[in-house]
JSON list of C-alpha atoms in Angstrom, two decimals:
[
{"chain": "F", "resi": 81, "resn": "MET", "atom": "CA", "xyz": [57.03, -15.36, -13.92]},
{"chain": "F", "resi": 82, "resn": "SER", "atom": "CA", "xyz": [59.96, -14.81, -11.55]},
{"chain": "F", "resi": 83, "resn": "ARG", "atom": "CA", "xyz": [62.99, -12.82, -12.73]},
{"chain": "F", "resi": 84, "resn": "PHE", "atom": "CA", "xyz": [66.70, -13.25, -12.09]},
{"chain": "F", "resi": 85, "resn": "VAL", "atom": "CA", "xyz": [67.92, -9.76, -11.20]},
{"chain": "F", "resi": 86, "resn": "LYS", "atom": "CA", "xyz": [71.49, -9.12, -12.26]},
{"chain": "F", "resi": 87, "resn": "SER", "atom": "CA", "xyz": [73.85, -7.07, -10.15]},
{"chain": "F", "resi": 88, "resn": "ALA", "atom": "CA", "xyz": [74.12, -3.40, -11.13]},
{"chain": "F", "resi": 89, "resn": "VAL", "atom": "CA", "xyz": [77.36, -2.92, -9.25]},
{"chain": "F", "resi": 90, "resn": "SER", "atom": "CA", "xyz": [80.72, -4.26, -10.37]},
{"chain": "F", "resi": 91, "resn": "ALA", "atom": "CA", "xyz": [82.52, -6.19, -7.63]},
{"chain": "F", "resi": 92, "resn": "LEU", "atom": "CA", "xyz": [85.84, -5.03, -9.01]},
{"chain": "F", "resi": 93, "resn": "ALA", "atom": "CA", "xyz": [84.83, -1.40, -8.65]},
{"chain": "F", "resi": 94, "resn": "MET", "atom": "CA", "xyz": [83.97, -2.00, -5.01]},
{"chain": "F", "resi": 95, "resn": "LEU", "atom": "CA", "xyz": [87.45, -3.31, -4.34]},
{"chain": "F", "resi": 96, "resn": "GLY", "atom": "CA", "xyz": [89.25, -0.20, -5.62]},
{"chain": "F", "resi": 97, "resn": "LEU", "atom": "CA", "xyz": [92.01, 1.18, -3.45]},
{"chain": "F", "resi": 98, "resn": "SER", "atom": "CA", "xyz": [92.09, 4.70, -2.08]},
{"chain": "F", "resi": 99, "resn": "ALA", "atom": "CA", "xyz": [95.24, 6.74, -2.54]},
{"chain": "F", "resi": 100, "resn": "CYS", "atom": "CA", "xyz": [94.86, 8.43, 0.81]},
{"chain": "F", "resi": 101, "resn": "GLN", "atom": "CA", "xyz": [95.83, 5.37, 2.87]},
{"chain": "F", "resi": 102, "resn": "PRO", "atom": "CA", "xyz": [98.45, 2.66, 2.38]},
{"chain": "F", "resi": 103, "resn": "ALA", "atom": "CA", "xyz": [97.15, -0.14, 0.15]},
{"chain": "F", "resi": 104, "resn": "GLU", "atom": "CA", "xyz": [98.18, -2.86, 2.59]},
{"chain": "F", "resi": 105, "resn": "LYS", "atom": "CA", "xyz": [95.74, -1.45, 5.17]},
{"chain": "F", "resi": 106, "resn": "ARG", "atom": "CA", "xyz": [92.80, -1.23, 2.76]},
{"chain": "F", "resi": 107, "resn": "SER", "atom": "CA", "xyz": [93.14, -3.96, 0.13]},
{"chain": "F", "resi": 108, "resn": "ASP", "atom": "CA", "xyz": [91.42, -6.66, 2.18]},
{"chain": "F", "resi": 109, "resn": "ARG", "atom": "CA", "xyz": [88.16, -4.69, 2.55]},
{"chain": "F", "resi": 110, "resn": "PRO", "atom": "CA", "xyz": [85.72, -3.36, -0.02]},
{"chain": "F", "resi": 111, "resn": "GLU", "atom": "CA", "xyz": [85.71, 0.41, -0.45]},
{"chain": "F", "resi": 112, "resn": "THR", "atom": "CA", "xyz": [82.03, 0.46, 0.51]},
{"chain": "F", "resi": 113, "resn": "SER", "atom": "CA", "xyz": [82.81, -0.89, 4.01]},
{"chain": "F", "resi": 114, "resn": "LEU", "atom": "CA", "xyz": [85.63, 1.41, 5.07]},
{"chain": "F", "resi": 115, "resn": "GLU", "atom": "CA", "xyz": [83.41, 3.82, 7.01]},
{"chain": "F", "resi": 116, "resn": "PHE", "atom": "CA", "xyz": [82.33, 0.94, 9.27]},
{"chain": "F", "resi": 117, "resn": "PRO", "atom": "CA", "xyz": [84.46, -0.76, 11.95]},
{"chain": "F", "resi": 118, "resn": "ARG", "atom": "CA", "xyz": [86.19, -4.00, 11.09]},
{"chain": "F", "resi": 119, "resn": "ALA", "atom": "CA", "xyz": [84.72, -7.12, 12.73]},
{"chain": "F", "resi": 120, "resn": "ASP", "atom": "CA", "xyz": [86.89, -8.23, 15.65]},
{"chain": "F", "resi": 121, "resn": "ARG", "atom": "CA", "xyz": [86.44, -11.94, 14.99]},
{"chain": "F", "resi": 122, "resn": "PRO", "atom": "CA", "xyz": [87.27, -14.64, 12.45]},
{"chain": "F", "resi": 123, "resn": "VAL", "atom": "CA", "xyz": [84.89, -15.27, 9.56]},
{"chain": "F", "resi": 124, "resn": "SER", "atom": "CA", "xyz": [83.90, -18.63, 8.13]},
{"chain": "F", "resi": 125, "resn": "ASP", "atom": "CA", "xyz": [84.73, -19.41, 4.55]},
{"chain": "F", "resi": 126, "resn": "LEU", "atom": "CA", "xyz": [81.74, -19.66, 2.27]},
{"chain": "F", "resi": 127, "resn": "GLY", "atom": "CA", "xyz": [80.24, -23.07, 2.86]},
{"chain": "F", "resi": 128, "resn": "ALA", "atom": "CA", "xyz": [78.19, -25.34, 0.67]},
{"chain": "F", "resi": 129, "resn": "ASN", "atom": "CA", "xyz": [74.90, -23.87, -0.45]},
{"chain": "F", "resi": 130, "resn": "GLN", "atom": "CA", "xyz": [73.16, -26.98, 0.84]},
{"chain": "F", "resi": 131, "resn": "PHE", "atom": "CA", "xyz": [73.42, -27.06, 4.64]},
{"chain": "F", "resi": 132, "resn": "SER", "atom": "CA", "xyz": [71.92, -30.58, 4.77]},
{"chain": "F", "resi": 133, "resn": "THR", "atom": "CA", "xyz": [69.63, -32.62, 2.59]},
{"chain": "F", "resi": 134, "resn": "GLU", "atom": "CA", "xyz": [66.16, -31.16, 2.29]},
{"chain": "F", "resi": 135, "resn": "THR", "atom": "CA", "xyz": [64.64, -34.52, 3.20]},
{"chain": "F", "resi": 136, "resn": "ALA", "atom": "CA", "xyz": [66.63, -34.63, 6.46]},
{"chain": "F", "resi": 137, "resn": "ARG", "atom": "CA", "xyz": [65.74, -31.02, 7.28]},
{"chain": "F", "resi": 138, "resn": "ASP", "atom": "CA", "xyz": [62.07, -31.67, 6.67]},
{"chain": "F", "resi": 139, "resn": "ALA", "atom": "CA", "xyz": [62.21, -34.85, 8.75]},
{"chain": "F", "resi": 140, "resn": "ALA", "atom": "CA", "xyz": [63.46, -32.71, 11.65]},
{"chain": "F", "resi": 141, "resn": "GLY", "atom": "CA", "xyz": [60.70, -30.20, 11.00]},
{"chain": "F", "resi": 142, "resn": "GLU", "atom": "CA", "xyz": [63.21, -27.38, 10.52]},
{"chain": "F", "resi": 143, "resn": "ALA", "atom": "CA", "xyz": [61.48, -25.00, 8.13]},
{"chain": "F", "resi": 144, "resn": "GLN", "atom": "CA", "xyz": [58.07, -25.59, 9.69]},
{"chain": "F", "resi": 145, "resn": "LYS", "atom": "CA", "xyz": [59.47, -24.80, 13.15]},
{"chain": "F", "resi": 146, "resn": "VAL", "atom": "CA", "xyz": [61.23, -21.64, 12.03]},
{"chain": "F", "resi": 147, "resn": "MET", "atom": "CA", "xyz": [58.25, -20.33, 10.10]},
{"chain": "F", "resi": 148, "resn": "ASP", "atom": "CA", "xyz": [55.96, -21.04, 13.07]},
{"chain": "F", "resi": 149, "resn": "LEU", "atom": "CA", "xyz": [58.30, -19.20, 15.46]},
{"chain": "F", "resi": 150, "resn": "ALA", "atom": "CA", "xyz": [58.55, -16.30, 13.00]},
{"chain": "F", "resi": 151, "resn": "GLU", "atom": "CA", "xyz": [54.74, -16.26, 12.66]},
{"chain": "F", "resi": 152, "resn": "ILE", "atom": "CA", "xyz": [54.84, -16.36, 8.86]},
{"chain": "F", "resi": 153, "resn": "LYS", "atom": "CA", "xyz": [51.34, -15.81, 7.50]},
{"chain": "F", "resi": 154, "resn": "PRO", "atom": "CA", "xyz": [49.70, -15.63, 4.08]},
{"chain": "F", "resi": 155, "resn": "GLY", "atom": "CA", "xyz": [50.18, -12.26, 2.41]},
{"chain": "F", "resi": 156, "resn": "MET", "atom": "CA", "xyz": [53.51, -11.41, 4.09]},
{"chain": "F", "resi": 157, "resn": "THR", "atom": "CA", "xyz": [56.54, -10.14, 2.20]},
{"chain": "F", "resi": 158, "resn": "VAL", "atom": "CA", "xyz": [59.76, -11.89, 3.25]},
{"chain": "F", "resi": 159, "resn": "ALA", "atom": "CA", "xyz": [63.41, -12.00, 2.19]},
{"chain": "F", "resi": 160, "resn": "ASP", "atom": "CA", "xyz": [65.59, -15.11, 2.25]},
{"chain": "F", "resi": 161, "resn": "ILE", "atom": "CA", "xyz": [69.20, -13.86, 2.43]},
{"chain": "F", "resi": 162, "resn": "GLY", "atom": "CA", "xyz": [71.83, -16.42, 1.49]},
{"chain": "F", "resi": 163, "resn": "ALA", "atom": "CA", "xyz": [69.08, -18.42, -0.19]},
{"chain": "F", "resi": 164, "resn": "GLY", "atom": "CA", "xyz": [71.45, -20.90, -1.84]},
{"chain": "F", "resi": 165, "resn": "GLU", "atom": "CA", "xyz": [69.54, -23.79, -3.37]},
{"chain": "F", "resi": 166, "resn": "GLY", "atom": "CA", "xyz": [66.26, -22.42, -2.05]},
{"chain": "F", "resi": 167, "resn": "TYR", "atom": "CA", "xyz": [65.28, -24.70, 0.82]},
{"chain": "F", "resi": 168, "resn": "TYR", "atom": "CA", "xyz": [63.63, -21.85, 2.70]},
{"chain": "F", "resi": 169, "resn": "THR", "atom": "CA", "xyz": [62.66, -19.88, -0.40]},
{"chain": "F", "resi": 170, "resn": "VAL", "atom": "CA", "xyz": [60.20, -22.42, -1.76]},
{"chain": "F", "resi": 171, "resn": "ARG", "atom": "CA", "xyz": [58.72, -23.24, 1.64]},
{"chain": "F", "resi": 172, "resn": "LEU", "atom": "CA", "xyz": [58.27, -19.56, 2.45]},
{"chain": "F", "resi": 173, "resn": "ALA", "atom": "CA", "xyz": [56.63, -19.10, -0.94]},
{"chain": "F", "resi": 174, "resn": "GLU", "atom": "CA", "xyz": [54.13, -21.81, -0.11]},
{"chain": "F", "resi": 175, "resn": "ARG", "atom": "CA", "xyz": [53.41, -20.33, 3.34]},
{"chain": "F", "resi": 176, "resn": "VAL", "atom": "CA", "xyz": [52.89, -16.69, 2.23]},
{"chain": "F", "resi": 177, "resn": "GLY", "atom": "CA", "xyz": [50.74, -17.79, -0.69]},
{"chain": "F", "resi": 178, "resn": "GLU", "atom": "CA", "xyz": [49.75, -16.01, -3.89]},
{"chain": "F", "resi": 179, "resn": "GLU", "atom": "CA", "xyz": [49.15, -12.71, -2.09]},
{"chain": "F", "resi": 180, "resn": "GLY", "atom": "CA", "xyz": [52.59, -12.77, -0.46]},
{"chain": "F", "resi": 181, "resn": "ARG", "atom": "CA", "xyz": [56.07, -12.22, -1.89]},
{"chain": "F", "resi": 182, "resn": "VAL", "atom": "CA", "xyz": [59.48, -13.81, -1.33]},
{"chain": "F", "resi": 183, "resn": "LEU", "atom": "CA", "xyz": [62.77, -12.22, -2.37]},
{"chain": "F", "resi": 184, "resn": "ALA", "atom": "CA", "xyz": [65.58, -14.79, -2.60]},
{"chain": "F", "resi": 185, "resn": "GLN", "atom": "CA", "xyz": [69.02, -13.19, -2.39]},
{"chain": "F", "resi": 186, "resn": "ASP", "atom": "CA", "xyz": [72.55, -14.58, -2.50]},
{"chain": "F", "resi": 187, "resn": "ILE", "atom": "CA", "xyz": [76.04, -13.44, -3.50]},
{"chain": "F", "resi": 188, "resn": "ASP", "atom": "CA", "xyz": [76.62, -16.69, -5.44]},
{"chain": "F", "resi": 189, "resn": "ARG", "atom": "CA", "xyz": [75.50, -16.03, -9.01]},
{"chain": "F", "resi": 190, "resn": "GLU", "atom": "CA", "xyz": [75.58, -19.71, -10.03]},
{"chain": "F", "resi": 191, "resn": "ALA", "atom": "CA", "xyz": [73.48, -20.73, -7.03]},
{"chain": "F", "resi": 192, "resn": "LEU", "atom": "CA", "xyz": [70.93, -18.07, -7.93]},
{"chain": "F", "resi": 193, "resn": "GLU", "atom": "CA", "xyz": [70.78, -19.28, -11.51]},
{"chain": "F", "resi": 194, "resn": "ARG", "atom": "CA", "xyz": [70.00, -22.80, -10.26]},
{"chain": "F", "resi": 195, "resn": "LEU", "atom": "CA", "xyz": [67.42, -21.41, -7.85]},
{"chain": "F", "resi": 196, "resn": "ALA", "atom": "CA", "xyz": [65.80, -19.38, -10.63]},
{"chain": "F", "resi": 197, "resn": "ARG", "atom": "CA", "xyz": [65.38, -22.56, -12.67]},
{"chain": "F", "resi": 198, "resn": "ARG", "atom": "CA", "xyz": [63.89, -24.32, -9.66]},
{"chain": "F", "resi": 199, "resn": "VAL", "atom": "CA", "xyz": [61.45, -21.50, -9.01]},
{"chain": "F", "resi": 200, "resn": "GLU", "atom": "CA", "xyz": [60.37, -21.49, -12.64]},
{"chain": "F", "resi": 201, "resn": "ARG", "atom": "CA", "xyz": [60.06, -25.28, -12.76]},
{"chain": "F", "resi": 202, "resn": "GLN", "atom": "CA", "xyz": [57.92, -25.34, -9.61]},
{"chain": "F", "resi": 203, "resn": "ARG", "atom": "CA", "xyz": [55.91, -22.31, -10.82]},
{"chain": "F", "resi": 204, "resn": "PHE", "atom": "CA", "xyz": [56.42, -20.03, -7.83]},
{"chain": "F", "resi": 205, "resn": "ASP", "atom": "CA", "xyz": [55.25, -16.78, -9.37]},
{"chain": "F", "resi": 206, "resn": "ASN", "atom": "CA", "xyz": [55.49, -15.02, -5.99]},
{"chain": "F", "resi": 207, "resn": "VAL", "atom": "CA", "xyz": [59.32, -15.38, -5.84]},
{"chain": "F", "resi": 208, "resn": "SER", "atom": "CA", "xyz": [61.88, -12.88, -7.13]},
{"chain": "F", "resi": 209, "resn": "ILE", "atom": "CA", "xyz": [65.64, -13.47, -7.37]},
{"chain": "F", "resi": 210, "resn": "LYS", "atom": "CA", "xyz": [68.31, -10.86, -6.55]},
{"chain": "F", "resi": 211, "resn": "LEU", "atom": "CA", "xyz": [72.10, -10.83, -6.49]},
{"chain": "F", "resi": 212, "resn": "GLY", "atom": "CA", "xyz": [73.49, -9.17, -3.38]},
{"chain": "F", "resi": 213, "resn": "GLU", "atom": "CA", "xyz": [76.89, -7.94, -2.23]},
{"chain": "F", "resi": 214, "resn": "GLY", "atom": "CA", "xyz": [78.94, -9.22, 0.68]},
{"chain": "F", "resi": 215, "resn": "ASP", "atom": "CA", "xyz": [78.51, -5.98, 2.64]},
{"chain": "F", "resi": 216, "resn": "ASP", "atom": "CA", "xyz": [75.08, -5.01, 1.33]},
{"chain": "F", "resi": 217, "resn": "PRO", "atom": "CA", "xyz": [71.96, -7.20, 0.99]},
{"chain": "F", "resi": 218, "resn": "ARG", "atom": "CA", "xyz": [70.66, -4.59, -1.49]},
{"chain": "F", "resi": 219, "resn": "LEU", "atom": "CA", "xyz": [67.09, -4.75, -0.25]},
{"chain": "F", "resi": 220, "resn": "PRO", "atom": "CA", "xyz": [64.45, -2.12, -1.04]},
{"chain": "F", "resi": 221, "resn": "GLU", "atom": "CA", "xyz": [63.55, 0.10, 1.91]},
{"chain": "F", "resi": 222, "resn": "ASP", "atom": "CA", "xyz": [60.42, -0.38, 4.00]},
{"chain": "F", "resi": 223, "resn": "SER", "atom": "CA", "xyz": [59.53, -3.61, 2.18]},
{"chain": "F", "resi": 224, "resn": "PHE", "atom": "CA", "xyz": [59.73, -6.71, 4.41]},
{"chain": "F", "resi": 225, "resn": "ASP", "atom": "CA", "xyz": [57.74, -8.21, 7.27]},
{"chain": "F", "resi": 226, "resn": "ARG", "atom": "CA", "xyz": [60.48, -10.80, 7.87]},
{"chain": "F", "resi": 227, "resn": "ILE", "atom": "CA", "xyz": [64.10, -11.13, 6.73]},
{"chain": "F", "resi": 228, "resn": "PHE", "atom": "CA", "xyz": [65.69, -14.58, 7.12]},
{"chain": "F", "resi": 229, "resn": "LEU", "atom": "CA", "xyz": [69.42, -15.16, 7.74]},
{"chain": "F", "resi": 230, "resn": "VAL", "atom": "CA", "xyz": [69.68, -18.93, 8.06]},
{"chain": "F", "resi": 231, "resn": "HIS", "atom": "CA", "xyz": [73.08, -20.57, 8.65]},
{"chain": "F", "resi": 232, "resn": "MET", "atom": "CA", "xyz": [74.83, -17.75, 6.80]},
{"chain": "F", "resi": 233, "resn": "TYR", "atom": "CA", "xyz": [75.53, -14.81, 9.13]},
{"chain": "F", "resi": 234, "resn": "HIS", "atom": "CA", "xyz": [78.89, -16.24, 10.28]},
{"chain": "F", "resi": 235, "resn": "GLU", "atom": "CA", "xyz": [80.06, -15.90, 6.64]},
{"chain": "F", "resi": 236, "resn": "VAL", "atom": "CA", "xyz": [79.40, -12.15, 6.50]},
{"chain": "F", "resi": 237, "resn": "ARG", "atom": "CA", "xyz": [82.80, -10.47, 6.47]},
{"chain": "F", "resi": 238, "resn": "GLU", "atom": "CA", "xyz": [81.50, -6.93, 7.06]},
{"chain": "F", "resi": 239, "resn": "PRO", "atom": "CA", "xyz": [78.68, -7.45, 9.57]},
{"chain": "F", "resi": 240, "resn": "TYR", "atom": "CA", "xyz": [78.32, -3.80, 10.60]},
{"chain": "F", "resi": 241, "resn": "ALA", "atom": "CA", "xyz": [77.99, -2.54, 7.03]},
{"chain": "F", "resi": 242, "resn": "PHE", "atom": "CA", "xyz": [75.72, -5.45, 6.12]},
{"chain": "F", "resi": 243, "resn": "LEU", "atom": "CA", "xyz": [73.33, -5.06, 9.06]},
{"chain": "F", "resi": 244, "resn": "TRP", "atom": "CA", "xyz": [73.33, -1.24, 8.87]},
{"chain": "F", "resi": 245, "resn": "ARG", "atom": "CA", "xyz": [72.18, -1.45, 5.24]},
{"chain": "F", "resi": 246, "resn": "LEU", "atom": "CA", "xyz": [69.65, -4.15, 6.06]},
{"chain": "F", "resi": 247, "resn": "TRP", "atom": "CA", "xyz": [67.97, -2.06, 8.82]},
{"chain": "F", "resi": 248, "resn": "PRO", "atom": "CA", "xyz": [65.90, 0.22, 6.51]},
{"chain": "F", "resi": 249, "resn": "ALA", "atom": "CA", "xyz": [64.42, -2.74, 4.62]},
{"chain": "F", "resi": 250, "resn": "LEU", "atom": "CA", "xyz": [62.09, -3.70, 7.48]},
{"chain": "F", "resi": 251, "resn": "ARG", "atom": "CA", "xyz": [58.54, -2.48, 7.50]},
{"chain": "F", "resi": 252, "resn": "GLU", "atom": "CA", "xyz": [57.04, -1.20, 10.73]},
{"chain": "F", "resi": 253, "resn": "GLY", "atom": "CA", "xyz": [56.84, -4.23, 13.01]},
{"chain": "F", "resi": 254, "resn": "GLY", "atom": "CA", "xyz": [59.20, -6.21, 10.78]},
{"chain": "F", "resi": 255, "resn": "GLN", "atom": "CA", "xyz": [61.64, -8.74, 12.22]},
{"chain": "F", "resi": 256, "resn": "VAL", "atom": "CA", "xyz": [65.00, -10.27, 11.30]},
{"chain": "F", "resi": 257, "resn": "ILE", "atom": "CA", "xyz": [65.19, -14.03, 11.84]},
{"chain": "F", "resi": 258, "resn": "VAL", "atom": "CA", "xyz": [68.58, -15.67, 12.48]},
{"chain": "F", "resi": 259, "resn": "VAL", "atom": "CA", "xyz": [69.20, -19.40, 12.67]},
{"chain": "F", "resi": 260, "resn": "ASP", "atom": "CA", "xyz": [72.78, -20.34, 13.52]},
{"chain": "F", "resi": 261, "resn": "VAL", "atom": "CA", "xyz": [74.96, -22.59, 15.68]},
{"chain": "F", "resi": 262, "resn": "ASP", "atom": "CA", "xyz": [76.71, -21.76, 18.96]},
{"chain": "F", "resi": 263, "resn": "ARG", "atom": "CA", "xyz": [80.32, -22.36, 17.99]},
{"chain": "F", "resi": 264, "resn": "PRO", "atom": "CA", "xyz": [83.31, -20.27, 16.84]},
{"chain": "F", "resi": 265, "resn": "THR", "atom": "CA", "xyz": [82.76, -17.92, 13.92]},
{"chain": "F", "resi": 266, "resn": "ASP", "atom": "CA", "xyz": [85.47, -19.60, 11.85]},
{"chain": "F", "resi": 267, "resn": "GLN", "atom": "CA", "xyz": [83.70, -22.95, 12.30]},
{"chain": "F", "resi": 268, "resn": "HIS", "atom": "CA", "xyz": [80.38, -22.01, 10.70]},
{"chain": "F", "resi": 269, "resn": "GLY", "atom": "CA", "xyz": [78.64, -20.69, 13.80]},
{"chain": "F", "resi": 270, "resn": "ILE", "atom": "CA", "xyz": [78.51, -17.70, 16.13]},
{"chain": "F", "resi": 271, "resn": "ASP", "atom": "CA", "xyz": [78.18, -17.26, 19.87]},
{"chain": "F", "resi": 272, "resn": "PRO", "atom": "CA", "xyz": [74.66, -15.92, 20.58]},
{"chain": "F", "resi": 273, "resn": "LEU", "atom": "CA", "xyz": [76.07, -13.16, 22.79]},
{"chain": "F", "resi": 274, "resn": "LEU", "atom": "CA", "xyz": [78.34, -11.97, 20.00]},
{"chain": "F", "resi": 275, "resn": "LEU", "atom": "CA", "xyz": [75.47, -12.14, 17.54]},
{"chain": "F", "resi": 276, "resn": "SER", "atom": "CA", "xyz": [73.29, -10.03, 19.82]},
{"chain": "F", "resi": 277, "resn": "CYS", "atom": "CA", "xyz": [76.10, -7.54, 20.36]},
{"chain": "F", "resi": 278, "resn": "GLU", "atom": "CA", "xyz": [76.71, -6.99, 16.64]},
{"chain": "F", "resi": 279, "resn": "PHE", "atom": "CA", "xyz": [73.01, -6.52, 15.97]},
{"chain": "F", "resi": 280, "resn": "ARG", "atom": "CA", "xyz": [72.68, -4.13, 18.91]},
{"chain": "F", "resi": 281, "resn": "GLN", "atom": "CA", "xyz": [75.56, -1.95, 17.77]},
{"chain": "F", "resi": 282, "resn": "VAL", "atom": "CA", "xyz": [73.83, -1.13, 14.46]},
{"chain": "F", "resi": 283, "resn": "GLY", "atom": "CA", "xyz": [70.35, -0.47, 15.82]},
{"chain": "F", "resi": 284, "resn": "PHE", "atom": "CA", "xyz": [68.54, -3.76, 16.46]},
{"chain": "F", "resi": 285, "resn": "GLU", "atom": "CA", "xyz": [66.94, -5.21, 19.59]},
{"chain": "F", "resi": 286, "resn": "LEU", "atom": "CA", "xyz": [66.68, -8.90, 20.46]},
{"chain": "F", "resi": 287, "resn": "VAL", "atom": "CA", "xyz": [63.05, -9.87, 20.96]},
{"chain": "F", "resi": 288, "resn": "ALA", "atom": "CA", "xyz": [63.23, -13.68, 21.05]},
{"chain": "F", "resi": 289, "resn": "PHE", "atom": "CA", "xyz": [65.83, -16.39, 21.50]},
{"chain": "F", "resi": 290, "resn": "ARG", "atom": "CA", "xyz": [65.41, -20.15, 21.64]},
{"chain": "F", "resi": 291, "resn": "ASP", "atom": "CA", "xyz": [67.71, -23.17, 21.61]},
{"chain": "F", "resi": 292, "resn": "ALA", "atom": "CA", "xyz": [66.22, -25.62, 19.16]},
{"chain": "F", "resi": 293, "resn": "PRO", "atom": "CA", "xyz": [67.80, -29.05, 18.53]},
{"chain": "F", "resi": 294, "resn": "GLU", "atom": "CA", "xyz": [65.58, -29.56, 15.48]},
{"chain": "F", "resi": 295, "resn": "LEU", "atom": "CA", "xyz": [67.29, -26.54, 13.93]},
{"chain": "F", "resi": 296, "resn": "ALA", "atom": "CA", "xyz": [70.78, -27.91, 14.62]},
{"chain": "F", "resi": 297, "resn": "GLY", "atom": "CA", "xyz": [71.40, -24.69, 16.53]},
{"chain": "F", "resi": 298, "resn": "TYR", "atom": "CA", "xyz": [69.41, -21.75, 17.85]},
{"chain": "F", "resi": 299, "resn": "TYR", "atom": "CA", "xyz": [66.73, -19.30, 16.74]},
{"chain": "F", "resi": 300, "resn": "ALA", "atom": "CA", "xyz": [67.04, -15.54, 17.32]},
{"chain": "F", "resi": 301, "resn": "GLN", "atom": "CA", "xyz": [64.63, -12.77, 16.38]},
{"chain": "F", "resi": 302, "resn": "PHE", "atom": "CA", "xyz": [65.43, -9.05, 16.18]},
{"chain": "F", "resi": 303, "resn": "LYS", "atom": "CA", "xyz": [63.50, -5.87, 15.53]},
{"chain": "F", "resi": 304, "resn": "ALA", "atom": "CA", "xyz": [64.72, -2.46, 14.45]},
{"chain": "F", "resi": 305, "resn": "ALA", "atom": "CA", "xyz": [65.35, -0.09, 17.35]},
{"chain": "F", "resi": 306, "resn": "ALA", "atom": "CA", "xyz": [63.94, 3.43, 17.27]},
{"chain": "F", "resi": 307, "resn": "THR", "atom": "CA", "xyz": [67.09, 4.83, 15.67]},
{"chain": "F", "resi": 308, "resn": "ARG", "atom": "CA", "xyz": [70.05, 3.61, 13.64]},
{"chain": "F", "resi": 309, "resn": "PRO", "atom": "CA", "xyz": [73.49, 4.97, 14.56]},
{"chain": "F", "resi": 310, "resn": "GLU", "atom": "CA", "xyz": [75.75, 6.66, 12.06]},
{"chain": "F", "resi": 311, "resn": "PRO", "atom": "CA", "xyz": [78.57, 4.41, 10.82]},
{"chain": "F", "resi": 312, "resn": "SER", "atom": "CA", "xyz": [81.13, 6.49, 12.75]},
{"chain": "F", "resi": 313, "resn": "GLU", "atom": "CA", "xyz": [79.19, 5.89, 15.98]},
{"chain": "F", "resi": 314, "resn": "ILE", "atom": "CA", "xyz": [79.29, 2.08, 15.77]},
{"chain": "F", "resi": 315, "resn": "LYS", "atom": "CA", "xyz": [81.57, 0.39, 18.29]},
{"chain": "F", "resi": 316, "resn": "PRO", "atom": "CA", "xyz": [82.82, -3.05, 17.28]},
{"chain": "F", "resi": 317, "resn": "CYS", "atom": "CA", "xyz": [82.08, -5.97, 19.56]},
{"chain": "F", "resi": 318, "resn": "GLN", "atom": "CA", "xyz": [85.05, -7.73, 21.09]},
{"chain": "F", "resi": 319, "resn": "GLY", "atom": "CA", "xyz": [85.08, -11.20, 19.62]},
{"chain": "F", "resi": 320, "resn": "SER", "atom": "CA", "xyz": [87.30, -14.21, 20.03]},
{"chain": "F", "resi": 321, "resn": "PRO", "atom": "CA", "xyz": [87.20, -17.50, 18.13]},
{"chain": "F", "resi": 322, "resn": "GLY", "atom": "CA", "xyz": [84.43, -18.38, 20.56]},
{"chain": "F", "resi": 323, "resn": "GLY", "atom": "CA", "xyz": [82.88, -14.92, 20.48]},
{"chain": "F", "resi": 324, "resn": "GLU", "atom": "CA", "xyz": [82.65, -13.01, 23.75]},
{"chain": "F", "resi": 325, "resn": "GLY", "atom": "CA", "xyz": [80.17, -10.50, 22.47]},
{"chain": "F", "resi": 326, "resn": "ASN", "atom": "CA", "xyz": [81.14, -7.41, 24.48]},
{"chain": "F", "resi": 327, "resn": "ALA", "atom": "CA", "xyz": [80.95, -3.98, 22.89]},
{"chain": "F", "resi": 328, "resn": "GLY", "atom": "CA", "xyz": [84.37, -2.46, 22.38]},
{"chain": "F", "resi": 329, "resn": "LYS", "atom": "CA", "xyz": [85.37, 0.39, 24.63]}
]
């Protein structure tokens, strides 16, 4: 039976202020992100957990297309970050089968509670539920063949901290799958060049990109590079509302 995993870290504790810098310069960022550069771009507000109706998405062949491009096979271990109501979670669970595993993660506790009930009702014993943090997906290291970020990356307020902490979770040969829309980051999308830049700065390499109308956006696939930079070595990408995607000098 699947389990709803409660957060072990208090969000209030993460927002504590340091006495060594003025509060007005630090209060808008979690303490756990301060060693990473601030994102030089707007961030979308958290959107609805349901991007579109599941019937409409299936009619367009969305999940099937993404899973085919990502080469999801029985027995794989995958993570669905920003799982929401579980559109991808349950379809991934069916694809990886009884020998595979799916970790569904979100920062919305109520959405996860609804998803946990859905998973139990539909008897997906290969699915686990986990509460994440805005700057940390809180994934176990060396655990995943694929990590999915579907229509959610533009809502990540601390992308460098988030991606840096996601990097160790990939197994050898693992991939990160991003589905998003080419539009400004404060309008629930992100320019593909800016996306690639932010991933590159924390130690990822783009291995596949495809415009896909059936996905209402584009598909991008990344792998971990040979090394991951230290937080102090990360240079923020220069972003605009449209996202230029150039590494800062």
